[in-house]
Short mmCIF file of C-alpha atoms in Angstrom, two decimals:
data_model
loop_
_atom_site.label_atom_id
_atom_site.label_comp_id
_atom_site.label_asym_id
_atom_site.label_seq_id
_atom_site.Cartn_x
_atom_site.Cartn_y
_atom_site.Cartn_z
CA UNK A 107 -30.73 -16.32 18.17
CA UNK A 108 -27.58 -17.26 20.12
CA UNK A 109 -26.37 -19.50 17.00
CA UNK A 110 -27.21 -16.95 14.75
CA UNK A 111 -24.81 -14.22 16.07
CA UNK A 112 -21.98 -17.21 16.73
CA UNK A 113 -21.94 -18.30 12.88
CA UNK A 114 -22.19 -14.51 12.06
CA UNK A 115 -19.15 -13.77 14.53
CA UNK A 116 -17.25 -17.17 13.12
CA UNK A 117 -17.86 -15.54 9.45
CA UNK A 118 -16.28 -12.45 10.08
CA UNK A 119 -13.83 -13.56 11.69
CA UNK A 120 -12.77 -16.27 8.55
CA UNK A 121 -13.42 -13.42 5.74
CA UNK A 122 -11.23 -10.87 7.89
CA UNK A 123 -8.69 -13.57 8.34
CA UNK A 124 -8.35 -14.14 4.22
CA UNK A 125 -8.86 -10.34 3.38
CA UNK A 126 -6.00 -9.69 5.51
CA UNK A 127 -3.64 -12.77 4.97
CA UNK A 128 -3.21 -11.92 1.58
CA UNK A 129 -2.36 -8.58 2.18
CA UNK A 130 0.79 -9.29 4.66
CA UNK A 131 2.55 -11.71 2.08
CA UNK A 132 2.05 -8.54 -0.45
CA UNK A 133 3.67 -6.64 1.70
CA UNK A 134 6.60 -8.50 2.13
CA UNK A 135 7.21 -8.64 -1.59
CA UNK A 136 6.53 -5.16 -1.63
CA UNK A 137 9.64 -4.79 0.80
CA UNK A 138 11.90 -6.65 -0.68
CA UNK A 139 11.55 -4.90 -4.02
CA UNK A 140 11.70 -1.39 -2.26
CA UNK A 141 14.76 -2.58 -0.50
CA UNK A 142 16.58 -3.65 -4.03
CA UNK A 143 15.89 -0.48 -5.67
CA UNK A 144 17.30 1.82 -2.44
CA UNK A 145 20.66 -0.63 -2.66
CA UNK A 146 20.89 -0.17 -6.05
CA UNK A 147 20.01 3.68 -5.94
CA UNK A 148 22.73 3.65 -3.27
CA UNK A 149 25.35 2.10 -5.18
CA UNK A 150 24.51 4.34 -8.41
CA UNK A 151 25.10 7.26 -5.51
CA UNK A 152 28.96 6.89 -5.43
CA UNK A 153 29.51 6.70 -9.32
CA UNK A 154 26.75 8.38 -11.16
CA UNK A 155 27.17 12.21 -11.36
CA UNK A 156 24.26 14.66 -10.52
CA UNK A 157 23.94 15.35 -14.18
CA UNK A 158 23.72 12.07 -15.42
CA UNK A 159 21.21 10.83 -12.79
CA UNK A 160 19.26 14.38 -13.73
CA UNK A 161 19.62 13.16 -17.45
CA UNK A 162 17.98 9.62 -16.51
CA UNK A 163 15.20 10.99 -14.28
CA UNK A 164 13.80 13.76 -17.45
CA UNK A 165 14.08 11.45 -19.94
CA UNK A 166 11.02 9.94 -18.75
CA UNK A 167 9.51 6.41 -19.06
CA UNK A 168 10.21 3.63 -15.90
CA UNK A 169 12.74 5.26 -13.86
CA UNK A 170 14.05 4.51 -10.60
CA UNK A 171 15.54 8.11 -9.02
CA UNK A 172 16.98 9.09 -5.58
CA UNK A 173 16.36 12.55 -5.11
CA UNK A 174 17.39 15.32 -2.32
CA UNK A 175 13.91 16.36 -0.77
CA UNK A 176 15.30 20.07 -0.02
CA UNK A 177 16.55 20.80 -3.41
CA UNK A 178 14.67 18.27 -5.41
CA UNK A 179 18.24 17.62 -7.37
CA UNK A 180 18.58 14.26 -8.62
CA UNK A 181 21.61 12.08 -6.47
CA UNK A 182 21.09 8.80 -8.56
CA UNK A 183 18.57 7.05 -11.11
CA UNK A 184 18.44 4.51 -13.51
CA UNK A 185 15.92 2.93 -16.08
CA UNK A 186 13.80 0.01 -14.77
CA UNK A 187 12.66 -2.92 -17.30
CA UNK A 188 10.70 -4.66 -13.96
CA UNK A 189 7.21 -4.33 -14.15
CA UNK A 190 5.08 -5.08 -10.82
CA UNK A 191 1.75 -5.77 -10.11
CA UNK A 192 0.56 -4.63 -6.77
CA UNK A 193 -1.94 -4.63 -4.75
CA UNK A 194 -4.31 -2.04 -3.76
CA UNK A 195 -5.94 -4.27 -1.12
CA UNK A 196 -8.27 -4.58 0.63
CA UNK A 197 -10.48 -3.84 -2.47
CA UNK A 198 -10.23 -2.48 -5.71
CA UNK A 199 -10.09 1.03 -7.56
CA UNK A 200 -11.31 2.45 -10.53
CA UNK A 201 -8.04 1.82 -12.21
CA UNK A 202 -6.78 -1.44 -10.89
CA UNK A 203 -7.46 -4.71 -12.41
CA UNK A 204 -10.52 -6.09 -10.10
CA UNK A 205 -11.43 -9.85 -9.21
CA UNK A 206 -14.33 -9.99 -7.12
CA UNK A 207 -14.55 -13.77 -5.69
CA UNK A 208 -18.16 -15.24 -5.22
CA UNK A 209 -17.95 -14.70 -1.72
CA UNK A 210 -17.66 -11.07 -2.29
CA UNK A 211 -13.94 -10.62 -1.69
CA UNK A 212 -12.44 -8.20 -4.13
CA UNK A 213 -8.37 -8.65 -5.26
CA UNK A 214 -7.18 -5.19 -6.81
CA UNK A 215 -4.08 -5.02 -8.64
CA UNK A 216 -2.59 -1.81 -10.16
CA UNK A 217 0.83 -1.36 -12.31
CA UNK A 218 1.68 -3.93 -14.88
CA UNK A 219 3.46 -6.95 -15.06
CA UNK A 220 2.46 -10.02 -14.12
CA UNK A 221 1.38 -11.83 -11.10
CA UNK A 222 0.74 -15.75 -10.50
CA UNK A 223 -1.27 -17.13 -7.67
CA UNK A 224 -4.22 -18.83 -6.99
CA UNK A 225 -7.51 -17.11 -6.67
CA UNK A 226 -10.43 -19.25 -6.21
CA UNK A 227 -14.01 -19.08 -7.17
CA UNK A 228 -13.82 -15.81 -8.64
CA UNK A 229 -17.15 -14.74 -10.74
CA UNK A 230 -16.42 -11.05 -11.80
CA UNK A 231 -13.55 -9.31 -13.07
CA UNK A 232 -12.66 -5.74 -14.36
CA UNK A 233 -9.79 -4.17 -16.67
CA UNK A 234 -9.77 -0.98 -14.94
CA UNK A 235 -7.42 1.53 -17.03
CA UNK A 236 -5.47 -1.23 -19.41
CA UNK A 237 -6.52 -3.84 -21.62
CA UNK A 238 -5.76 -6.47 -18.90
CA UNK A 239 -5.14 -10.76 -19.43
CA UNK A 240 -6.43 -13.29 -16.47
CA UNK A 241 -5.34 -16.98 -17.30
CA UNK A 242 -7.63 -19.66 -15.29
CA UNK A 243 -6.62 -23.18 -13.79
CA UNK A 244 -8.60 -24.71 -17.03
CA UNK A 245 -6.26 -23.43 -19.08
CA UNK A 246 -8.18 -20.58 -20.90
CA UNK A 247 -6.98 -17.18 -21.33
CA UNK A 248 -9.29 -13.74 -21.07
CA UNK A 249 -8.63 -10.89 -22.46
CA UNK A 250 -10.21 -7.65 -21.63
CA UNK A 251 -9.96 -4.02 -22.92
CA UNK A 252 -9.04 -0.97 -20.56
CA UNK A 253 -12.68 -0.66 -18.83
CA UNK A 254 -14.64 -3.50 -19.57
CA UNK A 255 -16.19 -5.20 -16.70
CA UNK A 256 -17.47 -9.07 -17.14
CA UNK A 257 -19.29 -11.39 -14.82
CA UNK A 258 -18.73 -15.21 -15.54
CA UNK A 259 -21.71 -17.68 -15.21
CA UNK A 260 -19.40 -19.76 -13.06
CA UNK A 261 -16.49 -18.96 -10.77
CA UNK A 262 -13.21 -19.94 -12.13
CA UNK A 263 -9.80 -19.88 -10.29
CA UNK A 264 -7.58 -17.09 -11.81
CA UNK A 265 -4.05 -18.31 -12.21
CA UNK A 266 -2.23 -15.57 -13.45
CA UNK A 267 -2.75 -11.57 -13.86
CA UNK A 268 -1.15 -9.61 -16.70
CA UNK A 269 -1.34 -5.70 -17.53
#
C-alpha cells in the first residue's frame, strides 16, 4: 500500500511539473510581446493625433490601441500584421486548437499564427473555431476544419501549430 501512494505521489508530482513548465516559458513570450506593443503604443503617443489613432482603432481588423480608461478616447493605435498563438493552458477551450497527449495532458492554443515546438506522443487533436494545420516530426501535414475533432491510432509528435 505504502508503494502504491509513493508512485501515485511521484506521478503527480512529474505531470504537475510538465503541465506547469510549459506554461512559465509561455508566459515569458507572452511578456515580451505585451512589452513591444506598450513601447510602440508609447512612441505612436507623442506623434499620432487623437483623431488619427481614433481613425485606426474604428476601422477595425488587428489593431493595437492605447486608450484613456476614463474617457475611452483613443491616445495611440496602429494596425498589427503579427499573428500569435497562445496558450490557454492548463487545458483547452471550446475554441482553441486542442492536443490532448496520450498521457492525458491537453495543450490549448487560441489566436492564429503559428507556433513551433515539440509536443510528444500526442493521440487527439481538435480545430476548435478555425480550420486549423498541425505538422508532425514525420513530416506529414493535417488539416482540419473549424470543429472537427480526430483521434490518431498512434501518437505522433506535433511540430508545428497553424490557425
Amino acid at each position: 500500500m505504502k508503494m502504491k501512494l509513493v508512485a501515485l505521489a511521484a506521478t503527480g508530482l512529474v505531470v504537475a511539473g510538465v503541465v506547469v513548465a510549459p506554461q512559465a516559458a509561455f508566459a515569458t513570450d507572452a511578456t515580451a510581446a505585451s512589452a513591444a506593443v506598450h513601447a510602440r503604443l508609447s512612441a505612436l503617443r507623442e506623434t499620432q493625433s487623437p483623431a488619427e489613432a481614433a481613425a485606426i482603432l474604428e476601422g477595425g481588423g488587428n489593431v493595437q490601441a492605447l486608450v484613456d480608461p476614463d474617457t475611452g478616447a483613443a491616445l495611440a493605435a496602429f494596425r498589427s500584421s503579427a499573428r500569435a498563438l497562445v496558450s490557454v493552458g492548463p487545458g483547452c477551450t471550446t475554441t482553441s486548437a486542442c492536443m490532448r497527449s496520450s498521457t492525458g495532458i491537453p495543450y490549448g492554443y487560441t489566436g492564429t499564427g503559428t507556433k513551433s515546438g515539440t509536443w510528444k506522443n500526442i493521440i487527439r487533436v481538435g480545430a476548435g473555431d478555425r480550420r486549423t494545420s498541425y505538422a508532425a516530426s514525420n513530416g506529414a501535414a493535417y488539416n482540419y476544419n473549424a470543429g472537427v475533432n480526430i483521434e490518431w491510432a498512434r501518437p505522433v509528435t506535433v511540430v508545428k501549430i497553424s490557425r
